[in-house]
Amino acid sequence: MVDLLQPDDAGYDDARQVWNTMVDRRPAVIARCGGVDDVRAALAYARERGLEVGVRCGGHSIVGHAVPDGGVMLDLTPMGSVRVDPERRRAWVQGGALLGALDAATQPHGLATTAGNVSHTGVGGLTLGGGMGWLARRFGLSCDNVVAFEMVTASGEVVRASTDDNAELAWGLRGGGGNFGVVTEFEFALHDTGTQALSVELDFAAEAATGVLRTWRDLSAEAPREATYAATVAGGVATLGFVWVGDVDAGQAHVERLRALGTPTARRVVPQSYVDLQRRDDMTRGHTFRRYWKGHYFRELSDGVIDAFVAHHPEVGASLQQYGGAIADVADDATAFSQRDAAFEYVGAARWTDPAEDEQRIADARESAARLSPYASGVYVNALADEGAAGLTRAYPPANLDRLRALKTQWDPDNVFHLNQNIPPAAG
Ligand SMILES: Cc1cc2nc3c(=O)[nH]c(=O)nc-3n(C[C@H](O)[C@H](O)[C@H](O)COP(=O)(O)OP(=O)(O)OC[C@H]3O[C@@H](n4cnc5c(N)ncnc54)[C@H](O)[C@@H]3O)c2cc1C
């Protein structure tokens, strides 16, 4: 029997809380799913009663898509386990697992696959939208590393999607988000990554930021795939450098190139385990803030992009992370994720605690991102917040949106799974 939590039950309030504290919705029922049968039972329960369905993995959706007001939240967090076969270099990851569980299971074997930069993010939402991380320039996005998906459909069927089974569905699950069903298991290919990494961050005063960012951009164009260049501007400080996963001595040698940037106000060159790198950006108080963000992709960091990036609102944390490498090796129409020509991803994120500031903080983030809009080539679907249908046309080219809509019509014609960056089915 699936464990159902209702508003008066112990644990209900904890279970409905997600990353962004602006999300304060109250599901009628939270179904704590422990496996495929629970997912099927909870879906049937919701559909028989005509209740909205939300699907929760790591709860990091910025707009809290997982939590339906008055509906049924399929809470996959009890499905958090990861099984590894080091010989075959495969990991089987349940649909509610966090990235930290994936790394913890693979790293004792010196193996890993691409996962995001914060260990408390969910494998589910991240992978279904694409999945960017420090290994992506070497091994592709998380979605590129999925060998097979096990999915419960809107009608309660259990299907497999891979290159050999339901290949078009597998195409859509690689970047199309949670539109088609509940993924109960991901089978990932693993890579021999070793266990060491190097994190390089140099701080510069805001006045120096434009010049150093231009030099850093020029250096990034020559970066080997072990390196992922990253930069932030926040609170009057520009922090730039790269993350290296691979031979650390080679990474240290690459640090020498950054001398071209001049003298920083602070310098952090930190050899660390890959697992620690993957927790570097974790935030212990992360789940206590109200939040909003906007994202863009850029094919190049022109001087105009850099000027607008530096001119960011001081309260909005702005970041750039490098793409390219193995991400761009994959053909643009090979997966639903279709921003393979992006050179960098930008996110401008605001966080605050006082609800009275909501309007102003959201406006600041929008204004900062709007300055960069003229240069943008698109957006990462997982960086979309409240842009609605217009956001989808930024995330996917028309041909991919057409294919995604056809898949949606086939697999979820009643749009049961609509609490996501929703691709509506064709009208029946
Ligand atoms: C602190 C932070 C750091 C981040 N870092 C990165 C990063 O490094 N790289 C990157 O690519 N992205 C990153 N993201 C963005 C992240 O990929 C998205 O926020 C993603 O939606 C999070 O997935 P989740 O499972 O944690 O969220 P949830 O809110 O649980 O899920 C989001 C949506 O995904 C769908 N979904 C989730 N699991 C399943 C499943 N098993 N089956 C079907 N549908 C499912 C549902 O539609 C759900 O509404 C980050 C986000 C945050 C907040």
Coordinates of C-alpha atoms and ligand atoms in Angstrom, one line a residue:
M1 CA 0.0 0.0 0.0
V2 CA 1.4 3.4 -0.9
D3 CA 2.0 5.6 2.1
L4 CA -0.4 8.6 1.8
L5 CA 0.3 11.8 3.8
Q6 CA -2.6 14.2 4.4
P7 CA -2.5 17.7 5.8
D8 CA -3.0 16.7 9.5
D9 CA -0.4 13.9 9.3
A10 CA 3.1 14.1 10.9
G11 CA 5.7 14.8 8.2
Y12 CA 3.2 16.5 5.8
D13 CA 4.7 20.0 6.1
D14 CA 8.3 18.7 5.7
A15 CA 7.3 16.7 2.7
R16 CA 5.7 19.6 0.8
Q17 CA 8.6 21.9 1.3
V18 CA 10.9 22.5 -1.7
W19 CA 14.0 24.5 -2.5
N20 CA 12.2 27.8 -3.1
T21 CA 10.3 28.9 0.1
M22 CA 8.0 31.1 -2.1
V23 CA 6.4 27.8 -2.9
D24 CA 3.9 27.3 -0.1
R25 CA 1.3 25.0 -1.7
R26 CA -0.8 22.3 0.1
P27 CA -1.4 19.1 -1.8
A28 CA -4.6 17.1 -0.8
V29 CA -2.3 14.1 -0.6
I30 CA 1.4 13.4 -0.7
A31 CA 2.0 9.9 -2.0
R32 CA 5.3 8.6 -0.7
C33 CA 6.2 6.2 -3.4
G34 CA 8.6 3.4 -2.7
G35 CA 8.6 1.7 -6.1
V36 CA 6.9 1.3 -9.4
D37 CA 3.7 -0.2 -7.9
D38 CA 3.3 2.8 -5.6
V39 CA 3.7 5.2 -8.5
R40 CA 1.0 3.3 -10.5
A41 CA -1.4 3.2 -7.5
A42 CA -0.9 6.9 -6.7
L43 CA -1.4 7.9 -10.3
A44 CA -4.6 5.8 -10.4
Y45 CA -5.8 7.4 -7.1
A46 CA -5.3 10.9 -8.6
R47 CA -6.9 10.2 -11.9
E48 CA -10.0 8.5 -10.4
R49 CA -10.6 11.6 -8.4
G50 CA -9.7 14.1 -11.1
L51 CA -6.9 15.6 -9.0
E52 CA -3.8 17.4 -10.4
V53 CA -0.6 15.4 -10.3
G54 CA 2.9 16.8 -9.4
V55 CA 6.1 14.7 -9.5
R56 CA 8.8 15.4 -7.0
C57 CA 12.4 14.2 -7.1
G58 CA 14.9 16.7 -5.6
G59 CA 12.4 19.5 -5.3
H60 CA 14.7 22.0 -7.0
S61 CA 12.4 23.3 -9.7
I62 CA 12.6 27.1 -9.1
V63 CA 8.8 27.5 -9.4
G64 CA 8.0 24.4 -7.4
H65 CA 6.3 22.4 -10.2
A66 CA 6.4 19.3 -8.0
V67 CA 3.8 20.6 -5.5
P68 CA 0.2 20.8 -6.7
D69 CA -2.2 22.9 -4.6
G70 CA -5.1 20.5 -3.6
G71 CA -3.7 17.8 -5.9
V72 CA -1.6 14.6 -5.5
M73 CA 2.1 15.0 -5.1
L74 CA 3.9 11.8 -6.2
D75 CA 6.9 12.1 -3.8
L76 CA 9.6 9.9 -5.3
T77 CA 12.2 10.7 -2.5
P78 CA 11.8 7.2 -1.0
M79 CA 13.0 5.9 -4.3
G80 CA 16.5 7.2 -3.8
S81 CA 18.8 4.2 -4.3
V82 CA 21.6 3.6 -6.8
R83 CA 23.0 0.3 -7.9
V84 CA 26.3 0.1 -9.7
D85 CA 28.0 -2.6 -11.8
P86 CA 31.6 -1.5 -12.0
E87 CA 32.5 -4.2 -14.6
R88 CA 29.9 -3.1 -17.0
R89 CA 30.2 0.6 -16.0
R90 CA 26.6 1.0 -15.5
A91 CA 24.5 2.6 -12.7
W92 CA 20.7 2.0 -12.2
V93 CA 19.3 5.1 -10.4
Q94 CA 15.8 5.2 -9.0
G95 CA 13.6 8.1 -10.1
G96 CA 13.7 10.0 -6.7
A97 CA 17.5 9.9 -6.2
L98 CA 19.6 12.9 -5.5
L99 CA 22.9 13.6 -7.3
G100 CA 24.8 13.0 -4.1
A101 CA 23.6 9.4 -4.0
L102 CA 24.7 8.8 -7.6
D103 CA 28.3 10.2 -6.9
A104 CA 28.5 8.3 -3.6
A105 CA 27.7 5.0 -5.3
T106 CA 30.0 5.4 -8.3
Q107 CA 33.1 7.1 -6.9
P108 CA 34.3 4.2 -4.7
H109 CA 35.0 2.5 -8.1
G110 CA 36.7 5.6 -9.6
L111 CA 33.7 6.0 -11.9
A112 CA 31.2 8.8 -12.5
T113 CA 28.8 10.2 -15.0
T114 CA 27.8 13.7 -15.6
A115 CA 25.7 15.2 -12.8
G116 CA 25.0 18.8 -11.7
N117 CA 27.0 21.0 -9.4
V118 CA 24.9 20.8 -6.2
S119 CA 24.5 17.4 -4.6
H120 CA 21.0 17.9 -3.2
T121 CA 19.5 18.4 -6.7
G122 CA 17.4 15.6 -8.1
V123 CA 18.7 13.2 -10.8
G124 CA 15.1 13.1 -12.1
G125 CA 14.4 16.8 -13.0
L126 CA 18.0 17.5 -13.9
T127 CA 18.5 14.6 -16.3
L128 CA 15.1 14.9 -18.0
G129 CA 15.9 18.6 -18.8
G130 CA 19.4 17.8 -20.0
G131 CA 21.8 17.8 -17.1
M132 CA 24.9 20.1 -17.1
G133 CA 27.8 19.4 -14.9
W134 CA 31.6 19.5 -14.6
L135 CA 32.0 16.3 -16.6
A136 CA 29.7 17.4 -19.5
R137 CA 32.5 18.8 -21.7
R138 CA 34.2 15.4 -21.5
F139 CA 31.3 13.0 -21.5
G140 CA 28.2 14.9 -22.6
L141 CA 25.1 15.9 -20.7
S142 CA 23.5 13.7 -18.1
C143 CA 20.7 12.9 -20.6
D144 CA 23.4 11.8 -23.2
N145 CA 24.6 9.2 -20.7
V146 CA 21.3 7.5 -20.1
V147 CA 21.3 4.1 -21.7
A148 CA 17.6 3.3 -20.8
F149 CA 14.7 4.8 -19.0
E150 CA 11.9 2.9 -17.2
M151 CA 8.8 5.0 -17.2
V152 CA 5.2 4.7 -15.8
T153 CA 2.9 6.2 -18.4
A154 CA -0.2 8.3 -17.6
S155 CA -2.3 5.2 -18.1
G156 CA -0.2 3.3 -15.6
E157 CA 1.7 1.1 -18.1
V158 CA 5.4 0.5 -17.4
V159 CA 7.6 1.0 -20.5
R160 CA 11.2 1.0 -21.3
A161 CA 12.8 3.7 -23.6
S162 CA 16.2 3.3 -25.1
T163 CA 17.8 3.3 -28.6
D164 CA 16.2 -0.1 -29.1
D165 CA 12.8 0.3 -27.3
N166 CA 10.5 3.2 -27.9
A167 CA 13.4 5.1 -29.4
E168 CA 11.3 8.2 -30.1
L169 CA 10.2 8.4 -26.5
A170 CA 13.9 8.1 -25.4
W171 CA 14.7 11.0 -27.8
G172 CA 12.0 13.1 -26.0
L173 CA 13.1 12.1 -22.5
R174 CA 16.6 13.4 -23.3
G175 CA 15.7 17.0 -22.6
G176 CA 11.9 17.2 -22.9
G177 CA 11.4 17.3 -19.1
G178 CA 8.7 15.5 -17.1
N179 CA 6.1 15.7 -19.8
F180 CA 5.7 12.1 -20.8
G181 CA 5.4 10.0 -17.6
V182 CA 7.1 9.2 -14.3
V183 CA 10.6 7.9 -14.8
T184 CA 11.1 5.2 -12.1
E185 CA 14.7 4.2 -13.1
F186 CA 17.5 5.7 -15.2
E187 CA 20.3 3.4 -16.4
F188 CA 23.4 5.4 -16.8
A189 CA 26.7 4.8 -18.6
L190 CA 29.7 5.4 -16.3
H191 CA 33.2 6.7 -17.1
D192 CA 36.6 6.1 -15.7
T193 CA 37.1 9.6 -14.1
G194 CA 39.3 8.8 -11.1
T195 CA 38.4 10.6 -7.9
Q196 CA 40.4 13.8 -8.0
A197 CA 39.5 17.3 -9.1
L198 CA 40.8 20.9 -9.0
S199 CA 38.7 24.0 -8.3
V200 CA 40.2 27.3 -9.3
E201 CA 38.6 30.6 -8.3
L202 CA 40.2 34.1 -8.6
D203 CA 38.5 37.1 -7.2
F204 CA 38.8 40.6 -8.8
A205 CA 37.2 43.9 -7.8
A206 CA 34.2 45.0 -9.9
E207 CA 36.2 47.8 -11.5
A208 CA 38.6 45.3 -13.0
A209 CA 35.9 42.8 -14.0
T210 CA 35.4 43.8 -17.7
G211 CA 39.1 43.5 -18.7
V212 CA 39.7 40.2 -16.8
L213 CA 36.5 38.6 -18.1
R214 CA 37.6 39.4 -21.7
T215 CA 41.0 37.7 -21.2
W216 CA 39.3 34.8 -19.4
R217 CA 36.9 34.4 -22.3
D218 CA 39.8 34.3 -24.8
L219 CA 41.5 31.6 -22.6
S220 CA 38.3 29.6 -22.4
A221 CA 38.3 29.1 -26.2
E222 CA 41.5 27.0 -25.9
A223 CA 40.4 25.0 -22.8
P224 CA 40.8 21.2 -22.9
R225 CA 37.7 19.2 -22.1
E226 CA 38.9 18.4 -18.6
A227 CA 38.4 22.1 -17.8
T228 CA 35.0 23.9 -17.5
Y229 CA 35.4 27.7 -17.3
A230 CA 33.1 29.3 -14.8
A231 CA 32.6 32.9 -13.6
T232 CA 30.3 34.7 -11.2
V233 CA 29.6 38.4 -10.4
A234 CA 27.9 39.0 -7.1
G235 CA 28.1 41.7 -4.4
G236 CA 30.7 43.8 -6.2
V237 CA 33.2 40.9 -6.7
A238 CA 33.9 39.0 -9.9
T239 CA 35.1 35.4 -9.4
L240 CA 36.5 33.6 -12.3
G241 CA 38.5 30.4 -13.0
F242 CA 37.7 26.9 -14.0
V243 CA 36.9 23.4 -12.6
W244 CA 39.1 20.5 -13.7
V245 CA 38.2 16.9 -13.5
G246 CA 41.0 14.6 -14.5
D247 CA 44.8 14.5 -13.9
V248 CA 45.3 17.2 -11.2
D249 CA 48.9 17.9 -12.2
A250 CA 47.7 18.8 -15.7
G251 CA 45.0 20.9 -14.1
Q252 CA 47.7 22.7 -12.0
A253 CA 49.7 23.4 -15.2
H254 CA 46.6 24.9 -16.8
V255 CA 46.3 27.3 -13.8
E256 CA 49.5 29.0 -15.1
R257 CA 47.5 30.3 -18.1
L258 CA 45.4 32.4 -15.7
R259 CA 48.4 34.5 -15.0
A260 CA 47.4 36.5 -18.0
L261 CA 44.5 37.8 -15.9
G262 CA 46.8 39.8 -13.6
T263 CA 46.8 39.8 -9.8
P264 CA 43.6 38.8 -8.1
T265 CA 42.5 40.1 -4.7
A266 CA 42.1 36.5 -3.6
R267 CA 43.1 33.1 -5.1
R268 CA 41.7 29.7 -4.3
V269 CA 43.4 26.8 -6.1
V270 CA 41.9 23.7 -4.3
P271 CA 42.8 20.1 -5.2
Q272 CA 39.9 18.1 -3.8
S273 CA 38.1 14.8 -4.3
Y274 CA 35.5 14.8 -7.0
V275 CA 32.8 14.1 -4.3
D276 CA 33.9 17.2 -2.4
L277 CA 33.8 19.2 -5.7
Q278 CA 30.3 18.0 -6.2
R279 CA 29.4 19.4 -2.8
R280 CA 31.4 22.6 -3.2
D281 CA 28.3 24.7 -4.1
D282 CA 25.9 23.0 -1.7
M283 CA 24.1 25.4 0.6
T284 CA 23.2 24.3 4.1
R285 CA 20.8 27.2 4.4
G286 CA 19.8 26.8 0.8
H287 CA 16.2 25.7 1.5
T288 CA 15.4 28.8 3.6
F289 CA 15.3 31.5 0.9
R290 CA 12.7 32.9 -1.5
R291 CA 14.1 32.7 -5.0
Y292 CA 13.8 33.7 -8.6
W293 CA 16.1 33.3 -11.6
K294 CA 16.4 33.8 -15.3
G295 CA 18.7 32.1 -17.8
H296 CA 20.2 32.5 -21.3
Y297 CA 22.5 30.6 -23.6
F298 CA 25.2 32.5 -25.6
R299 CA 27.0 31.2 -28.7
E300 CA 29.8 33.6 -27.9
L301 CA 30.7 35.9 -25.1
S302 CA 30.9 39.1 -27.1
D303 CA 32.1 42.3 -25.4
G304 CA 28.5 43.3 -25.2
V305 CA 27.6 40.2 -23.2
I306 CA 30.5 40.8 -20.8
D307 CA 29.5 44.5 -20.4
A308 CA 25.9 43.6 -19.5
F309 CA 27.1 40.7 -17.3
V310 CA 29.3 43.1 -15.3
A311 CA 26.6 45.7 -15.1
H312 CA 24.4 43.3 -13.2
H313 CA 22.2 44.4 -10.3
P314 CA 24.4 44.0 -7.2
E315 CA 21.8 41.9 -5.4
V316 CA 21.4 39.4 -8.3
G317 CA 24.0 36.7 -8.4
A318 CA 25.1 36.2 -12.0
S319 CA 27.0 33.1 -13.3
L320 CA 28.5 31.8 -16.5
Q321 CA 29.4 28.2 -17.1
Q322 CA 31.1 26.9 -20.2
Y323 CA 29.6 24.4 -22.6
G324 CA 31.1 22.9 -25.8
G325 CA 33.3 19.9 -25.9
A326 CA 31.4 16.6 -25.9
I327 CA 28.0 18.4 -25.5
A328 CA 28.6 19.9 -29.0
D329 CA 29.7 16.5 -30.5
V330 CA 26.1 15.3 -30.4
A331 CA 23.9 16.3 -33.4
D332 CA 21.3 19.0 -32.6
D333 CA 18.4 16.7 -33.6
A334 CA 19.7 13.6 -31.8
T335 CA 18.0 14.6 -28.5
A336 CA 15.1 16.9 -27.5
F337 CA 17.8 19.0 -25.8
S338 CA 18.8 21.2 -28.6
Q339 CA 21.2 24.0 -27.6
R340 CA 24.3 22.2 -28.5
D341 CA 25.9 25.2 -30.1
A342 CA 25.9 27.2 -26.8
A343 CA 29.3 28.3 -25.7
F344 CA 28.2 29.5 -22.2
E345 CA 25.1 29.3 -20.0
Y346 CA 24.1 32.3 -17.9
V347 CA 21.9 32.3 -14.8
G348 CA 20.9 35.5 -12.9
A349 CA 19.6 34.4 -9.5
A350 CA 18.0 36.4 -6.7
R351 CA 17.4 35.2 -3.2
W352 CA 15.9 37.0 -0.2
T353 CA 13.8 36.2 2.9
D354 CA 11.2 39.0 3.3
P355 CA 8.0 38.4 1.3
A356 CA 7.6 42.2 1.1
E357 CA 10.6 42.3 -1.2
D358 CA 9.2 39.7 -3.7
E359 CA 8.2 42.2 -6.4
Q360 CA 11.4 44.2 -6.3
R361 CA 13.8 41.2 -6.2
I362 CA 12.0 39.5 -9.1
A363 CA 12.1 42.8 -11.0
D364 CA 15.8 43.1 -10.4
A365 CA 16.5 39.6 -11.8
R366 CA 14.3 40.3 -14.8
E367 CA 16.0 43.6 -15.5
S368 CA 19.5 42.1 -15.3
A369 CA 18.6 39.3 -17.6
A370 CA 16.8 41.6 -20.0
R371 CA 20.1 43.5 -20.6
L372 CA 21.5 40.2 -21.9
S373 CA 18.5 39.1 -23.9
P374 CA 19.7 40.8 -27.2
Y375 CA 22.7 38.5 -27.2
A376 CA 21.0 35.2 -26.2
S377 CA 20.7 32.2 -28.5
G378 CA 18.2 30.4 -26.3
V379 CA 17.7 29.1 -22.8
Y380 CA 18.2 25.8 -20.8
V381 CA 14.7 24.4 -20.1
N382 CA 15.8 23.7 -16.5
A383 CA 16.7 27.4 -16.1
L384 CA 13.2 28.5 -17.1
A385 CA 11.0 29.9 -14.4
D386 CA 7.7 31.6 -15.3
E387 CA 8.1 32.4 -19.0
G388 CA 5.4 29.9 -20.0
A389 CA 5.0 29.1 -23.7
A390 CA 7.4 31.8 -24.8
G391 CA 10.1 30.1 -22.7
L392 CA 9.5 26.9 -24.6
T393 CA 10.2 28.5 -27.9
R394 CA 13.5 29.8 -26.5
A395 CA 14.4 26.3 -25.2
Y396 CA 13.5 24.3 -28.3
P397 CA 13.7 25.0 -32.0
P398 CA 10.3 24.6 -33.9
A399 CA 11.2 21.1 -35.3
N400 CA 12.0 19.7 -31.8
L401 CA 8.8 21.3 -30.4
D402 CA 6.8 19.6 -33.1
R403 CA 8.3 16.2 -32.3
L404 CA 7.8 16.8 -28.5
R405 CA 4.2 17.7 -29.1
A406 CA 3.6 14.6 -31.2
L407 CA 5.2 12.5 -28.4
K408 CA 3.0 14.2 -25.8
T409 CA -0.1 13.5 -27.8
Q410 CA 0.9 9.8 -28.0
W411 CA 2.0 9.3 -24.4
D412 CA -0.1 11.8 -22.4
P413 CA -3.0 12.9 -24.5
D414 CA -4.9 14.2 -21.4
N415 CA -2.0 16.2 -20.2
V416 CA -1.9 14.5 -16.8
F417 CA 1.7 15.6 -16.4
H418 CA 1.2 19.3 -16.9
L419 CA 3.0 20.7 -13.8
N420 CA 6.3 21.1 -15.7
Q421 CA 7.6 23.3 -18.6
N422 CA 4.5 22.0 -20.3
I423 CA 4.3 20.9 -23.9
P424 CA 0.5 20.7 -24.5
P425 CA -0.8 17.7 -26.5
A426 CA -2.6 18.3 -29.8
A427 CA -6.3 19.0 -29.1
G428 CA -8.1 15.6 -29.4
Ligands
LIG1 C1 20.8 24.8 -6.3 C2 20.5 24.3 -7.7 C3 21.6 23.9 -8.5 C4 21.4 23.5 -9.8 N1 22.5 23.1 -10.5 C5 22.3 22.6 -11.7 C6 23.4 22.0 -12.5 O1 24.5 22.1 -12.0 N2 23.1 21.5 -13.7 C7 21.9 21.5 -14.2 O2 21.7 21.0 -15.3 N3 20.8 22.0 -13.6 C8 21.0 22.5 -12.3 N4 19.9 23.0 -11.6 C9 18.6 23.1 -12.3 C10 17.9 21.7 -12.1 O3 18.3 20.9 -13.1 C11 16.4 21.9 -12.1 O4 16.0 22.8 -11.1 C12 15.6 20.6 -12.0 O5 14.3 20.8 -12.3 C13 15.8 20.0 -10.6 O6 15.3 18.7 -10.6 P1 14.7 18.1 -9.2 O7 14.5 16.7 -9.4 O8 15.6 18.5 -8.1 O9 13.4 19.0 -9.0 P2 11.9 18.6 -8.8 O10 11.3 20.0 -8.4 O11 11.7 17.5 -7.9 O12 11.4 18.2 -10.2 C14 11.3 19.1 -11.3 C15 10.4 18.6 -12.3 O13 11.0 17.5 -13.0 C16 10.1 16.5 -13.3 N5 10.6 15.2 -12.6 C17 11.5 15.1 -11.6 N6 11.8 13.8 -11.4 C18 11.0 13.1 -12.3 C19 10.9 11.7 -12.6 N7 11.6 10.8 -11.9 N8 10.0 11.4 -13.6 C20 9.3 12.3 -14.3 N9 9.4 13.6 -14.0 C21 10.3 14.0 -13.1 C22 8.8 16.9 -12.8 O14 8.1 17.5 -13.9 C23 9.1 17.9 -11.8 O15 8.1 18.9 -11.6 C24 20.1 23.5 -10.3 C25 19.0 23.9 -9.5 C26 19.2 24.3 -8.2 C27 18.0 24.8 -7.4

